[in-house]
Amino acid sequence: MSHEDYLGMRRFPGLDGLRALAATMVIFFHFGGPNWTWLSGWVGVYLFFVLSGFLITTLLLREQDRTHRISLSNFYIRRVFRILPPYLVILGGIVAFVILRGEFYSRDFPQALKYYLTFLNEFLPAATTGTDNFFSGSWTLGIEEKFYLVWPFLLVAIGIGAAKRKFLLVGASMVALLALVPLTTGGFVLEYSQTAIYRSTIHYFILAGGCLLAILLHYRRGYALLKPLTHPLAAIPIVGAFAVLHTNFDDLWHETRNNLWLLVAYAAMTMLLLIVLVSPGPLRWLLSTAPMRFVGERSYSLYLLQGPVHFAVVQAVPGLAPHRTVSALTVFIVGLAIADLIHRWVEKPLIDVGKRLIARKEARRAARQEEERPAETRAEPAPVGS
């Protein structure tokens, strides 16, 4: 795939399929029981992290090329109308549910809401365990929201152009984030069962890995280095290596004392996998099929819904309480059905509202610029009949 072909792609449909796989793996790992531990579903959140870093940075770089600027206000309008509506609808539904059950105070929801509403989810005290049945997975949203606050500002701060400056920025950030891991977790040996890992800078390092990939692919010299990996045959060793690492991740995690470097390796393999998925080939075609896109487009809400849906399903059918395949499948189907309603009635309409706000804002900006131009340089109206 040529660099021009890559820059000309308005969408990366194969990445919708990757979202679908990640969300499905998380659900089956959490609720499928011993038969699904090989999925290493908990590490599926890192697929989302690399993907987020890549997509956000790509959109910002392309906006800069198109308009010679990065509008932070436009970026935050898009994020607010994309992230907040489903998040608040699902959180509101959970709160209403526990109030109706008379468990709002017994589950310490007043305390938990302070963290959920400020996107400090990963700092929720471990003592507030009663809420874990409902919204514990939202810790990843706390990580991503902080990334969204900082990274676009850094890109704007280093100015327009200068691919080298962007590369040095993300490289220095990754080194710093890796060096800070011991301070945030108590050492380089990570234990996923400990609350501390939720607050680790390793998550931001992995997000920055997606940013690094976006910068490399966006600029011609970086793309030239990675171009051989866009060949369809390159997908065979990359996908094979990724599958081996992912399906053995749990065993490796418990056997090695270098868990930090295991996560670094996983982030690197995910970056290579994204190159395969944006390039023409059988895997991109497979993950771009209608069923994969359907689940992928609803994966955000589906991921957030897994906890509350599982709790509600078990209350309705106690026989589904044991974690086994039928339990995971039920959570997936019910969660996907609710996620579809949220996608149709909340996500898409509110995303469109955000787009209209940006369009009006940009129209006003263009009008102001036209008024500020010297009269002799303004565009003259075309003669009638021309």
Coordinates of C-alpha atoms in Angstrom, one line a residue:
M1 CA 0.0 0.0 0.0
S2 CA 1.4 3.4 -1.0
H3 CA 1.6 6.3 1.4
E4 CA -0.9 8.2 -0.8
D5 CA -3.3 5.3 -0.5
Y6 CA -3.0 5.3 3.3
L7 CA -3.5 9.1 3.6
G8 CA -6.5 8.8 1.3
M9 CA -8.3 6.4 3.5
R10 CA -11.2 8.2 5.3
R11 CA -12.0 5.2 7.5
F12 CA -10.2 2.1 8.7
P13 CA -13.0 -0.5 8.6
G14 CA -10.8 -3.3 9.8
L15 CA -10.4 -1.6 13.1
D16 CA -14.2 -1.9 13.8
G17 CA -13.7 -5.6 13.7
L18 CA -10.8 -5.4 16.1
R19 CA -13.0 -3.5 18.6
A20 CA -15.6 -6.2 18.2
L21 CA -13.0 -8.9 19.0
A22 CA -11.6 -7.0 22.0
A23 CA -15.0 -6.5 23.6
T24 CA -16.1 -10.1 22.9
M25 CA -12.9 -11.5 24.4
V26 CA -13.3 -9.3 27.6
I27 CA -16.9 -10.6 28.1
F28 CA -16.1 -14.3 27.5
F29 CA -13.0 -14.1 29.7
H30 CA -14.9 -12.5 32.5
F31 CA -18.0 -14.6 32.5
G32 CA -17.2 -17.7 30.4
G33 CA -15.4 -19.7 33.0
P34 CA -12.3 -22.0 32.7
N35 CA -13.0 -22.9 29.1
W36 CA -12.2 -19.3 28.0
T37 CA -9.2 -18.4 30.1
W38 CA -7.0 -18.9 27.1
L39 CA -8.5 -15.7 25.6
S40 CA -6.6 -13.6 28.1
G41 CA -9.5 -11.3 27.8
W42 CA -8.4 -8.9 30.5
V43 CA -5.5 -7.8 28.3
G44 CA -8.1 -6.9 25.6
V45 CA -8.3 -3.4 27.1
Y46 CA -4.8 -2.8 25.8
L47 CA -6.1 -3.3 22.3
F48 CA -8.5 -0.5 22.9
F49 CA -5.7 1.7 24.3
V50 CA -3.3 1.3 21.3
L51 CA -6.3 1.8 19.0
S52 CA -7.4 5.0 20.8
G53 CA -3.9 6.5 20.7
F54 CA -3.6 5.6 17.0
L55 CA -7.0 6.9 15.9
I56 CA -6.9 10.1 17.9
T57 CA -3.5 11.1 16.7
T58 CA -4.2 10.2 13.1
L59 CA -7.3 12.4 13.2
L60 CA -5.4 15.3 14.7
L61 CA -2.5 15.0 12.2
R62 CA -4.9 14.9 9.3
E63 CA -6.8 17.9 10.6
Q64 CA -3.4 19.8 10.8
D65 CA -2.6 18.9 7.2
R66 CA -6.0 19.9 6.0
T67 CA -6.5 23.2 7.9
H68 CA -2.9 24.0 9.0
R69 CA -4.1 24.0 12.6
I70 CA -5.4 21.7 15.4
S71 CA -8.6 23.0 17.0
L72 CA -8.6 21.9 20.6
S73 CA -12.2 23.1 21.0
N74 CA -13.4 21.1 18.1
F75 CA -11.5 18.0 19.4
Y76 CA -13.2 18.3 22.8
I77 CA -16.6 18.9 21.3
R78 CA -16.2 15.7 19.4
R79 CA -15.0 13.7 22.4
V80 CA -17.7 15.1 24.7
F81 CA -20.5 14.1 22.4
R82 CA -18.9 10.8 21.6
I83 CA -17.9 9.6 25.1
L84 CA -20.3 11.2 27.6
P85 CA -23.8 10.4 26.3
P86 CA -23.5 6.6 26.4
Y87 CA -21.4 6.7 29.6
L88 CA -24.0 8.9 31.5
V89 CA -27.0 6.9 30.2
I90 CA -25.5 3.6 31.4
L91 CA -24.3 5.1 34.7
G92 CA -27.8 6.7 35.2
G93 CA -29.4 3.3 34.5
I94 CA -27.2 1.6 37.1
V95 CA -28.0 4.3 39.7
A96 CA -31.7 4.0 39.0
F97 CA -31.5 0.2 39.3
V98 CA -29.7 0.2 42.7
I99 CA -32.1 2.9 44.0
L100 CA -35.1 0.7 43.0
R101 CA -33.5 -2.2 44.8
G102 CA -32.8 -0.1 47.9
E103 CA -29.1 -0.6 47.6
F104 CA -27.9 2.9 46.8
Y105 CA -26.3 3.4 50.2
S106 CA -25.5 -0.2 51.1
R107 CA -23.3 -0.4 47.9
D108 CA -21.7 3.0 48.8
F109 CA -22.8 4.5 45.5
P110 CA -22.7 8.1 46.8
Q111 CA -18.9 7.6 47.3
A112 CA -18.4 5.8 44.0
L113 CA -20.3 8.5 42.0
K114 CA -17.6 11.1 43.0
Y115 CA -15.1 9.0 41.1
Y116 CA -17.4 8.0 38.2
L117 CA -18.6 11.5 37.5
T118 CA -15.1 13.0 37.5
F119 CA -13.5 10.2 35.5
L120 CA -11.2 9.2 38.3
N121 CA -12.6 5.7 38.1
E122 CA -9.2 4.0 38.5
F123 CA -8.8 5.7 41.9
L124 CA -12.0 4.3 43.3
P125 CA -11.1 3.0 46.8
A126 CA -10.8 -0.8 47.0
A127 CA -13.1 -0.7 50.0
T128 CA -16.0 0.3 47.8
T129 CA -16.3 -3.3 46.6
G130 CA -20.1 -3.3 46.3
T131 CA -20.0 -1.2 43.1
D132 CA -17.6 -3.6 41.4
N133 CA -20.5 -5.8 40.2
F134 CA -21.8 -2.9 38.1
F135 CA -19.2 -0.5 36.7
S136 CA -15.7 -1.7 37.6
G137 CA -14.7 -1.9 33.9
S138 CA -15.1 1.8 33.6
W139 CA -11.6 2.3 35.0
T140 CA -10.3 2.3 31.4
L141 CA -12.5 5.4 30.7
G142 CA -10.7 7.3 33.5
I143 CA -7.3 6.5 31.8
E144 CA -8.5 7.5 28.3
E145 CA -10.1 10.7 29.4
K146 CA -6.8 11.9 31.0
F147 CA -5.0 11.0 27.8
Y148 CA -7.5 13.1 25.8
L149 CA -6.9 16.0 28.1
V150 CA -3.1 16.0 27.8
W151 CA -2.0 14.6 24.4
P152 CA -3.8 17.1 22.0
F153 CA -2.3 20.0 24.1
L154 CA 1.2 18.6 23.7
L155 CA 0.7 18.2 19.9
V156 CA -0.4 21.8 19.7
A157 CA 2.4 23.0 21.9
I158 CA 5.1 21.8 19.7
G159 CA 3.7 23.7 16.7
I160 CA 2.7 23.0 13.1
G161 CA 4.8 20.7 10.9
A162 CA 8.1 19.2 12.1
A163 CA 7.5 15.5 12.1
K164 CA 10.8 15.1 14.0
R165 CA 9.5 17.2 16.9
K166 CA 6.4 15.0 17.1
F167 CA 8.4 11.8 17.0
L168 CA 10.8 13.1 19.8
L169 CA 7.8 14.2 21.8
V170 CA 6.1 10.9 21.9
G171 CA 9.4 9.0 22.3
A172 CA 10.4 11.1 25.3
S173 CA 6.8 10.7 26.7
M174 CA 7.0 6.9 26.4
V175 CA 10.4 6.8 28.1
A176 CA 9.2 9.0 31.0
L177 CA 6.0 6.9 31.4
L178 CA 7.9 3.7 31.5
A179 CA 10.4 5.2 34.1
L180 CA 7.4 6.2 36.3
V181 CA 6.0 2.7 36.5
P182 CA 7.8 1.8 39.7
L183 CA 6.5 4.9 41.4
T184 CA 2.9 4.1 40.5
T185 CA 3.0 0.4 41.2
G186 CA 5.7 -0.2 43.8
G187 CA 8.1 -1.9 41.4
F188 CA 8.6 -3.3 37.9
V189 CA 7.0 -6.7 38.8
L190 CA 3.3 -6.0 38.1
E191 CA 0.5 -8.0 39.7
Y192 CA -2.8 -7.5 37.9
S193 CA -4.8 -8.5 41.0
Q194 CA -3.4 -5.5 42.8
T195 CA -5.4 -2.2 42.7
A196 CA -2.1 -0.3 42.1
I197 CA -1.8 -1.5 38.4
Y198 CA -5.0 0.4 37.6
R199 CA -3.2 3.6 38.5
S200 CA 0.0 2.7 36.7
T201 CA 1.6 4.8 34.0
I202 CA 2.0 1.7 31.9
H203 CA -1.5 2.3 30.5
Y204 CA -0.5 5.7 29.2
F205 CA 2.7 4.2 27.8
I206 CA 0.5 1.8 25.8
L207 CA -1.7 4.7 24.6
A208 CA 1.4 6.5 23.5
G209 CA 2.4 3.5 21.5
G210 CA -0.6 4.0 19.3
C211 CA 0.3 7.7 19.0
L212 CA 3.8 6.7 17.9
L213 CA 2.4 4.4 15.2
A214 CA 0.1 7.2 13.9
I215 CA 3.1 9.6 13.6
L216 CA 5.2 7.0 11.8
L217 CA 2.5 6.2 9.3
H218 CA 1.5 9.8 8.7
Y219 CA 4.9 11.1 7.5
R220 CA 6.5 9.8 4.4
R221 CA 9.9 8.8 5.9
G222 CA 8.3 6.9 8.8
Y223 CA 5.9 5.2 6.4
A224 CA 8.8 4.1 4.2
L225 CA 10.2 2.2 7.2
L226 CA 6.9 0.3 7.8
K227 CA 5.7 0.0 4.2
P228 CA 7.0 -3.7 3.9
L229 CA 4.6 -4.6 6.7
T230 CA 1.6 -3.4 4.6
H231 CA 2.1 -6.3 2.1
P232 CA -0.5 -9.0 2.5
L233 CA 2.1 -11.7 3.1
A234 CA 3.5 -9.8 6.1
A235 CA 0.2 -10.5 7.9
I236 CA 1.0 -14.2 8.3
P237 CA 4.0 -13.8 10.7
I238 CA 2.5 -10.8 12.5
V239 CA -1.0 -12.3 13.1
G240 CA 0.6 -15.6 14.0
A241 CA 3.0 -14.1 16.5
F242 CA 0.2 -11.9 18.0
A243 CA -2.1 -14.9 18.4
V244 CA 0.6 -17.0 20.1
L245 CA 1.4 -14.1 22.5
H246 CA -2.2 -13.3 23.3
T247 CA -3.5 -16.8 23.9
N248 CA -0.5 -17.6 26.1
F249 CA -0.5 -14.3 27.9
D250 CA -2.0 -15.5 31.2
D251 CA 0.5 -18.3 31.5
L252 CA 3.4 -16.0 30.7
W253 CA 2.1 -13.4 33.1
H254 CA 2.2 -15.9 36.0
E255 CA 5.4 -17.5 35.0
T256 CA 7.7 -14.5 34.5
R257 CA 8.9 -11.8 36.8
N258 CA 9.1 -9.4 33.8
N259 CA 5.5 -8.6 33.6
L260 CA 6.2 -5.0 32.7
W261 CA 8.1 -6.0 29.6
L262 CA 5.4 -8.5 28.7
L263 CA 3.0 -5.6 28.4
V264 CA 5.5 -3.6 26.4
A265 CA 5.8 -6.6 24.0
Y266 CA 2.1 -6.9 23.8
A267 CA 1.8 -3.2 22.9
A268 CA 4.4 -3.5 20.2
M269 CA 2.7 -6.6 18.7
T270 CA -0.6 -4.7 18.7
M271 CA 1.0 -1.8 16.8
L272 CA 2.2 -4.3 14.2
L273 CA -1.3 -5.8 14.1
L274 CA -2.8 -2.4 13.4
I275 CA -0.6 -2.0 10.4
V276 CA -2.0 -5.3 9.0
L277 CA -5.5 -4.2 9.6
V278 CA -5.2 -0.8 7.8
S279 CA -3.6 -2.5 4.8
P280 CA -5.4 -4.5 2.0
G281 CA -5.6 -8.2 2.7
P282 CA -7.8 -11.0 3.8
L283 CA -7.8 -10.1 7.5
R284 CA -8.9 -6.5 6.9
W285 CA -11.7 -7.8 4.7
L286 CA -12.8 -10.3 7.4
L287 CA -12.8 -7.7 10.1
S288 CA -14.6 -5.3 7.8
T289 CA -17.6 -7.6 7.2
A290 CA -21.1 -6.4 8.3
P291 CA -21.4 -8.5 11.5
M292 CA -17.9 -7.4 12.7
R293 CA -18.7 -3.7 12.0
F294 CA -22.1 -4.1 13.7
V295 CA -20.5 -5.3 17.0
G296 CA -17.5 -3.0 16.6
E297 CA -19.6 0.2 16.3
R298 CA -21.4 -0.8 19.5
S299 CA -18.4 -2.1 21.4
Y300 CA -18.0 1.0 23.6
S301 CA -21.4 0.6 25.2
L302 CA -21.1 -3.2 25.1
Y303 CA -17.9 -3.0 27.1
L304 CA -19.5 -0.7 29.7
L305 CA -22.6 -2.8 30.0
Q306 CA -21.0 -6.1 30.7
G307 CA -21.0 -5.7 34.5
P308 CA -24.6 -4.4 35.0
V309 CA -26.0 -6.8 32.4
H310 CA -24.4 -9.8 34.1
F311 CA -25.8 -8.8 37.5
A312 CA -29.3 -8.3 36.0
V313 CA -29.1 -11.6 34.1
V314 CA -28.2 -13.5 37.2
Q315 CA -31.0 -11.9 39.2
A316 CA -33.4 -12.9 36.5
V317 CA -32.0 -16.4 35.9
P318 CA -30.0 -17.5 39.0
G319 CA -28.8 -20.6 37.1
L320 CA -26.6 -18.3 35.0
A321 CA -24.6 -17.3 38.1
P322 CA -21.7 -19.8 37.5
H323 CA -19.3 -18.5 35.0
R324 CA -19.6 -20.8 31.9
T325 CA -20.1 -20.4 28.2
V326 CA -23.9 -20.0 28.3
S327 CA -23.5 -17.2 30.9
A328 CA -21.0 -15.3 28.8
L329 CA -23.1 -15.8 25.6
T330 CA -26.2 -14.5 27.4
V331 CA -24.4 -11.4 28.7
F332 CA -23.0 -10.8 25.2
I333 CA -26.4 -11.1 23.5
V334 CA -28.4 -9.0 26.1
G335 CA -25.6 -6.5 26.3
L336 CA -25.4 -6.2 22.5
A337 CA -29.1 -5.6 22.2
I338 CA -29.0 -2.8 24.8
A339 CA -25.9 -1.4 23.2
D340 CA -27.7 -1.3 19.9
L341 CA -30.5 0.8 21.4
I342 CA -28.0 3.2 22.9
H343 CA -26.1 3.4 19.6
R344 CA -29.3 4.2 17.6
W345 CA -31.0 6.5 20.1
V346 CA -28.1 8.1 22.0
E347 CA -24.7 7.7 20.4
K348 CA -25.4 8.6 16.8
P349 CA -27.9 11.4 17.4
L350 CA -25.5 13.1 19.9
I351 CA -22.5 12.6 17.6
D352 CA -24.5 14.4 14.9
V353 CA -25.3 17.2 17.4
G354 CA -21.5 17.6 18.0
K355 CA -20.8 17.8 14.3
R356 CA -23.5 20.5 13.8
L357 CA -22.0 22.5 16.6
I358 CA -18.6 22.3 15.0
A359 CA -19.9 23.2 11.6
R360 CA -21.7 26.3 12.9
K361 CA -18.6 27.2 14.9
E362 CA -16.3 26.9 11.8
A363 CA -18.8 28.9 9.7
R364 CA -18.7 31.7 12.2
R365 CA -14.9 31.6 12.3
A366 CA -14.8 31.7 8.5
A367 CA -17.2 34.7 8.4
R368 CA -15.0 36.6 11.0
Q369 CA -11.9 35.9 8.9
E370 CA -13.6 37.2 5.8
E371 CA -14.7 40.4 7.6
E372 CA -11.1 41.0 8.9
R373 CA -9.5 40.7 5.5
P374 CA -8.7 43.9 3.6
A375 CA -11.6 44.9 1.4
E376 CA -9.5 44.6 -1.8
T377 CA -8.7 41.0 -1.1
R378 CA -12.2 39.8 -0.4
A379 CA -13.9 37.6 -2.9
E380 CA -16.2 39.6 -5.1
P381 CA -19.8 38.2 -5.7
A382 CA -20.2 36.6 -9.1
P383 CA -22.1 38.7 -11.7
V384 CA -25.7 37.7 -12.2
G385 CA -26.1 35.1 -14.9
S386 CA -22.4 34.0 -14.8

